[in-house]
């Protein structure tokens, strides 16, 4: 049997040291930093025992942008930046829930990325109790920097995330402030989905999210992992 249309190419993220990482799915964690949860008008959990279940949403794999150039999307007047740690999985998870202690073995590497968000559409969706898809999963909504293999990146404890726009610092936070750690998130995701090699997980953003405009240039950084220089280009018509 032959394909009746050309098969789309998997989006691919360049890897430091050579090679490309084909993307299978993009999972995202919401409200993983207390200060950001509060700036969004949500409550942060009072203790680890009160965390409940993480907030998850997805973006399509082809939302990935690897050259740093993201067009200002349609249907919004309030495009926001969210700088995040991105975790790339290099192995399929076994069937069933993945133990927290087995999760690190699945990780291929890390990058810094942007969870671009149509904040006005997200606010509408929240008010109406509707899904976030149109606010989060749009074309070119997932700029990602170069992937760094886990061994090269080393222990991520204490690392800082930072984002500046036109030379002005907008967001800064430490990965130590994540409410859910990377292994805990992989464990929680594995209860809901079969994790696969090629999956990316956006781990949530610290406070300071704000609007972007066409022509803005920015830099997202994760200490010891990498830098993503990005530009918001004119809307595509
Ligand atoms: Mn986010």
mmCIF file of C-alpha atoms and ligand atoms in Angstrom:
data_model
loop_
_atom_site.group_PDB
_atom_site.id
_atom_site.type_symbol
_atom_site.label_atom_id
_atom_site.label_comp_id
_atom_site.label_asym_id
_atom_site.label_seq_id
_atom_site.Cartn_x
_atom_site.Cartn_y
_atom_site.Cartn_z
ATOM 1 C CA UNK A 1 0.000 0.000 0.000
ATOM 2 C CA UNK A 2 1.279 3.469 -0.801
ATOM 3 C CA UNK A 3 0.590 6.701 1.061
ATOM 4 C CA UNK A 4 -2.141 8.694 -0.643
ATOM 5 C CA UNK A 5 -0.521 11.986 0.372
ATOM 6 C CA UNK A 6 3.152 12.752 1.120
ATOM 7 C CA UNK A 7 3.964 11.744 4.740
ATOM 8 C CA UNK A 8 4.893 14.812 6.822
ATOM 9 C CA UNK A 9 8.487 14.917 8.055
ATOM 10 C CA UNK A 10 8.920 14.681 11.848
ATOM 11 C CA UNK A 11 10.088 18.017 13.250
ATOM 12 C CA UNK A 12 13.709 17.739 14.400
ATOM 13 C CA UNK A 13 15.744 19.578 17.056
ATOM 14 C CA UNK A 14 19.517 19.897 16.583
ATOM 15 C CA UNK A 15 21.680 18.206 19.240
ATOM 16 C CA UNK A 16 24.898 19.721 20.570
ATOM 17 C CA UNK A 17 27.778 17.633 19.309
ATOM 18 C CA UNK A 18 25.884 16.536 16.220
ATOM 19 C CA UNK A 19 22.744 14.818 15.082
ATOM 20 C CA UNK A 20 19.054 15.699 15.254
ATOM 21 C CA UNK A 21 16.285 14.676 17.650
ATOM 22 C CA UNK A 22 12.985 13.760 15.927
ATOM 23 C CA UNK A 23 9.998 15.012 17.942
ATOM 24 C CA UNK A 24 7.112 12.666 18.729
ATOM 25 C CA UNK A 25 4.897 14.635 21.162
ATOM 26 C CA UNK A 26 5.122 17.826 23.206
ATOM 27 C CA UNK A 27 3.770 17.654 26.757
ATOM 28 C CA UNK A 28 3.636 20.810 28.872
ATOM 29 C CA UNK A 29 3.275 21.381 32.613
ATOM 30 C CA UNK A 30 1.218 24.330 33.854
ATOM 31 C CA UNK A 31 1.638 26.128 37.183
ATOM 32 C CA UNK A 32 4.911 24.442 38.168
ATOM 33 C CA UNK A 33 6.317 27.548 39.895
ATOM 34 C CA UNK A 34 4.372 28.999 42.842
ATOM 35 C CA UNK A 35 5.067 32.656 41.965
ATOM 36 C CA UNK A 36 3.823 32.128 38.403
ATOM 37 C CA UNK A 37 0.703 30.280 39.601
ATOM 38 C CA UNK A 38 -0.065 33.276 41.800
ATOM 39 C CA UNK A 39 0.556 35.837 39.047
ATOM 40 C CA UNK A 40 -1.983 33.875 36.953
ATOM 41 C CA UNK A 41 -4.524 34.198 39.778
ATOM 42 C CA UNK A 42 -4.277 30.525 40.793
ATOM 43 C CA UNK A 43 -3.370 29.151 44.194
ATOM 44 C CA UNK A 44 -0.020 27.504 44.782
ATOM 45 C CA UNK A 45 -0.107 24.302 46.861
ATOM 46 C CA UNK A 46 0.705 24.873 50.532
ATOM 47 C CA UNK A 47 2.807 21.693 50.788
ATOM 48 C CA UNK A 48 4.034 18.778 48.650
ATOM 49 C CA UNK A 49 1.195 16.666 50.037
ATOM 50 C CA UNK A 50 -1.332 19.247 48.788
ATOM 51 C CA UNK A 51 -0.042 19.275 45.211
ATOM 52 C CA UNK A 52 -2.804 17.097 43.803
ATOM 53 C CA UNK A 53 -2.158 16.288 40.139
ATOM 54 C CA UNK A 54 0.005 18.471 37.881
ATOM 55 C CA UNK A 55 -1.676 20.598 35.201
ATOM 56 C CA UNK A 56 -0.865 19.116 31.773
ATOM 57 C CA UNK A 57 -1.573 20.285 28.254
ATOM 58 C CA UNK A 58 -0.027 19.536 24.855
ATOM 59 C CA UNK A 59 1.259 21.233 21.766
ATOM 60 C CA UNK A 60 1.490 19.568 18.352
ATOM 61 C CA UNK A 61 4.979 18.269 17.500
ATOM 62 C CA UNK A 62 5.175 20.568 14.482
ATOM 63 C CA UNK A 63 4.781 23.630 16.723
ATOM 64 C CA UNK A 64 8.546 23.316 17.301
ATOM 65 C CA UNK A 65 10.668 26.199 16.016
ATOM 66 C CA UNK A 66 14.420 25.606 15.827
ATOM 67 C CA UNK A 67 15.700 28.748 14.119
ATOM 68 C CA UNK A 68 14.391 31.144 16.792
ATOM 69 C CA UNK A 69 12.058 32.941 14.370
ATOM 70 C CA UNK A 70 8.419 32.792 15.480
ATOM 71 C CA UNK A 71 5.750 34.704 13.551
ATOM 72 C CA UNK A 72 3.293 36.722 15.650
ATOM 73 C CA UNK A 73 0.282 34.354 15.632
ATOM 74 C CA UNK A 74 -3.237 35.203 14.439
ATOM 75 C CA UNK A 75 -6.294 35.640 16.685
ATOM 76 C CA UNK A 76 -4.499 37.269 19.618
ATOM 77 C CA UNK A 77 -3.579 40.720 20.885
ATOM 78 C CA UNK A 78 -1.653 39.357 23.873
ATOM 79 C CA UNK A 79 1.107 36.905 22.936
ATOM 80 C CA UNK A 80 3.116 35.988 26.069
ATOM 81 C CA UNK A 81 6.554 34.473 26.600
ATOM 82 C CA UNK A 82 7.134 31.652 29.105
ATOM 83 C CA UNK A 83 10.752 30.495 29.448
ATOM 84 C CA UNK A 84 11.032 26.811 30.379
ATOM 85 C CA UNK A 85 13.306 23.838 30.867
ATOM 86 C CA UNK A 86 12.609 21.326 28.093
ATOM 87 C CA UNK A 87 13.253 17.633 28.754
ATOM 88 C CA UNK A 88 13.787 15.292 25.787
ATOM 89 C CA UNK A 89 13.097 11.562 26.156
ATOM 90 C CA UNK A 90 15.476 9.173 24.436
ATOM 91 C CA UNK A 91 13.738 5.900 25.327
ATOM 92 C CA UNK A 92 10.244 4.467 25.389
ATOM 93 C CA UNK A 93 8.801 3.978 28.862
ATOM 94 C CA UNK A 94 7.806 0.427 29.771
ATOM 95 C CA UNK A 95 4.042 -0.225 29.852
ATOM 96 C CA UNK A 96 2.276 1.028 32.967
ATOM 97 C CA UNK A 97 3.234 3.717 35.462
ATOM 98 C CA UNK A 98 6.919 4.625 35.529
ATOM 99 C CA UNK A 99 8.534 4.686 38.986
ATOM 100 C CA UNK A 100 10.039 8.067 39.936
ATOM 101 C CA UNK A 101 13.451 6.425 40.419
ATOM 102 C CA UNK A 102 13.316 4.857 36.930
ATOM 103 C CA UNK A 103 12.428 8.129 35.195
ATOM 104 C CA UNK A 104 15.934 9.653 34.814
ATOM 105 C CA UNK A 105 17.032 6.702 32.610
ATOM 106 C CA UNK A 106 14.527 7.810 29.956
ATOM 107 C CA UNK A 107 15.994 11.304 29.609
ATOM 108 C CA UNK A 108 18.095 11.988 26.527
ATOM 109 C CA UNK A 109 18.849 15.616 27.273
ATOM 110 C CA UNK A 110 17.728 19.133 27.997
ATOM 111 C CA UNK A 111 17.155 22.436 26.254
ATOM 112 C CA UNK A 112 15.766 25.850 26.995
ATOM 113 C CA UNK A 113 12.475 26.625 25.275
ATOM 114 C CA UNK A 114 9.551 29.019 25.067
ATOM 115 C CA UNK A 115 5.943 28.070 25.716
ATOM 116 C CA UNK A 116 4.411 30.875 23.638
ATOM 117 C CA UNK A 117 0.872 31.567 24.797
ATOM 118 C CA UNK A 118 -2.124 33.498 23.435
ATOM 119 C CA UNK A 119 -2.901 34.817 26.925
ATOM 120 C CA UNK A 120 -6.156 36.525 25.951
ATOM 121 C CA UNK A 121 -7.541 33.263 24.539
ATOM 122 C CA UNK A 122 -6.318 31.368 27.599
ATOM 123 C CA UNK A 123 -8.062 33.827 29.943
ATOM 124 C CA UNK A 124 -11.304 33.429 27.948
ATOM 125 C CA UNK A 125 -11.010 29.637 28.066
ATOM 126 C CA UNK A 126 -10.413 29.660 31.819
ATOM 127 C CA UNK A 127 -13.423 31.892 32.423
ATOM 128 C CA UNK A 128 -15.642 29.651 30.302
ATOM 129 C CA UNK A 129 -14.241 26.380 31.672
ATOM 130 C CA UNK A 130 -13.078 25.446 28.155
ATOM 131 C CA UNK A 131 -9.869 23.674 27.017
ATOM 132 C CA UNK A 132 -6.614 25.637 26.538
ATOM 133 C CA UNK A 133 -5.730 24.191 23.126
ATOM 134 C CA UNK A 134 -6.200 27.338 21.021
ATOM 135 C CA UNK A 135 -4.256 29.374 23.596
ATOM 136 C CA UNK A 136 -1.294 27.011 23.725
ATOM 137 C CA UNK A 137 -1.101 24.619 20.785
ATOM 138 C CA UNK A 138 -0.814 26.984 17.813
ATOM 139 C CA UNK A 139 1.664 26.973 14.924
ATOM 140 C CA UNK A 140 5.228 27.944 15.922
ATOM 141 C CA UNK A 141 4.275 28.077 19.620
ATOM 142 C CA UNK A 142 7.283 26.033 20.797
ATOM 143 C CA UNK A 143 10.681 27.589 20.028
ATOM 144 C CA UNK A 144 13.416 25.289 21.370
ATOM 145 C CA UNK A 145 17.183 25.744 21.649
ATOM 146 C CA UNK A 146 19.834 23.169 20.921
ATOM 147 C CA UNK A 147 19.395 19.900 22.870
ATOM 148 C CA UNK A 148 22.220 19.089 25.266
ATOM 149 C CA UNK A 149 22.784 15.419 26.180
ATOM 150 C CA UNK A 150 22.009 14.774 29.870
ATOM 151 C CA UNK A 151 25.544 13.679 30.762
ATOM 152 C CA UNK A 152 26.937 16.888 29.326
ATOM 153 C CA UNK A 153 24.320 19.083 31.029
ATOM 154 C CA UNK A 154 25.044 17.508 34.444
ATOM 155 C CA UNK A 155 22.978 17.946 37.587
ATOM 156 C CA UNK A 156 20.345 20.644 37.014
ATOM 157 C CA UNK A 157 19.834 21.502 40.691
ATOM 158 C CA UNK A 158 20.308 25.197 41.383
ATOM 159 C CA UNK A 159 20.313 26.176 37.707
ATOM 160 C CA UNK A 160 18.721 29.481 36.788
ATOM 161 C CA UNK A 161 16.246 30.131 33.974
ATOM 162 C CA UNK A 162 16.254 33.638 32.532
ATOM 163 C CA UNK A 163 14.502 35.522 29.761
ATOM 164 C CA UNK A 164 15.164 38.995 28.429
ATOM 165 C CA UNK A 165 13.351 40.919 25.697
ATOM 166 C CA UNK A 166 15.108 43.712 23.813
ATOM 167 C CA UNK A 167 17.875 43.583 26.435
ATOM 168 C CA UNK A 168 15.544 43.932 29.452
ATOM 169 C CA UNK A 169 15.286 41.066 31.959
ATOM 170 C CA UNK A 170 11.670 39.832 32.179
ATOM 171 C CA UNK A 171 11.818 36.406 33.859
ATOM 172 C CA UNK A 172 14.241 34.777 36.254
ATOM 173 C CA UNK A 173 13.889 31.697 38.422
ATOM 174 C CA UNK A 174 15.700 28.647 39.699
ATOM 175 C CA UNK A 175 14.798 25.070 38.809
ATOM 176 C CA UNK A 176 14.853 24.367 42.555
ATOM 177 C CA UNK A 177 11.540 26.244 42.753
ATOM 178 C CA UNK A 178 9.704 23.781 40.515
ATOM 179 C CA UNK A 179 6.729 22.346 42.422
ATOM 180 C CA UNK A 180 7.106 19.028 40.527
ATOM 181 C CA UNK A 181 10.606 17.722 39.640
ATOM 182 C CA UNK A 182 11.451 16.165 36.274
ATOM 183 C CA UNK A 183 11.234 12.534 37.557
ATOM 184 C CA UNK A 184 7.960 13.313 39.365
ATOM 185 C CA UNK A 185 6.480 14.820 36.191
ATOM 186 C CA UNK A 186 7.535 11.810 34.094
ATOM 187 C CA UNK A 187 5.953 9.537 36.709
ATOM 188 C CA UNK A 188 2.699 11.542 36.628
ATOM 189 C CA UNK A 189 2.628 11.679 32.804
ATOM 190 C CA UNK A 190 3.192 7.921 32.610
ATOM 191 C CA UNK A 191 -0.075 7.377 34.477
ATOM 192 C CA UNK A 192 -1.882 9.187 31.651
ATOM 193 C CA UNK A 193 0.133 8.475 28.484
ATOM 194 C CA UNK A 194 2.669 5.982 27.167
ATOM 195 C CA UNK A 195 5.900 8.014 27.081
ATOM 196 C CA UNK A 196 8.028 7.492 23.980
ATOM 197 C CA UNK A 197 11.455 8.278 22.639
ATOM 198 C CA UNK A 198 11.025 11.613 20.867
ATOM 199 C CA UNK A 199 8.740 13.170 23.463
ATOM 200 C CA UNK A 200 9.520 16.661 24.748
ATOM 201 C CA UNK A 201 8.287 17.920 28.115
ATOM 202 C CA UNK A 202 8.071 21.670 28.816
ATOM 203 C CA UNK A 203 8.467 21.944 32.588
ATOM 204 C CA UNK A 204 6.661 25.205 33.366
ATOM 205 C CA UNK A 205 7.714 28.811 33.766
ATOM 206 C CA UNK A 206 8.805 31.099 36.599
ATOM 207 C CA UNK A 207 7.012 34.418 37.178
ATOM 208 C CA UNK A 208 7.382 37.494 34.995
ATOM 209 C CA UNK A 209 5.455 36.356 31.922
ATOM 210 C CA UNK A 210 4.563 39.322 29.703
ATOM 211 C CA UNK A 211 3.637 40.408 26.199
ATOM 212 C CA UNK A 212 5.699 40.172 23.016
ATOM 213 C CA UNK A 213 5.287 42.299 19.884
ATOM 214 C CA UNK A 214 6.360 41.837 16.275
ATOM 215 C CA UNK A 215 9.995 42.900 15.963
ATOM 216 C CA UNK A 216 10.922 41.956 19.539
ATOM 217 C CA UNK A 217 14.199 40.155 19.993
ATOM 218 C CA UNK A 218 14.849 38.070 23.049
ATOM 219 C CA UNK A 219 17.164 35.651 24.739
ATOM 220 C CA UNK A 220 16.141 32.649 26.840
ATOM 221 C CA UNK A 221 18.850 31.027 28.952
ATOM 222 C CA UNK A 222 19.248 28.011 31.172
ATOM 223 C CA UNK A 223 22.549 28.109 33.060
ATOM 224 C CA UNK A 224 24.959 25.445 31.934
ATOM 225 C CA UNK A 225 22.588 24.173 29.249
ATOM 226 C CA UNK A 226 22.202 26.817 26.639
ATOM 227 C CA UNK A 227 20.841 29.939 25.116
ATOM 228 C CA UNK A 228 17.970 30.472 22.695
ATOM 229 C CA UNK A 229 18.043 33.738 20.778
ATOM 230 C CA UNK A 230 14.618 34.422 19.328
ATOM 231 C CA UNK A 231 12.741 36.993 17.291
ATOM 232 C CA UNK A 232 9.040 37.628 16.862
ATOM 233 C CA UNK A 233 8.541 38.299 13.188
ATOM 234 C CA UNK A 234 5.637 39.956 11.360
ATOM 235 C CA UNK A 235 2.417 37.951 11.169
ATOM 236 C CA UNK A 236 2.263 35.525 8.264
ATOM 237 C CA UNK A 237 -0.619 36.467 5.967
HETATM 238 MN MN1 LIG B 1 4.174 27.159 30.267
#
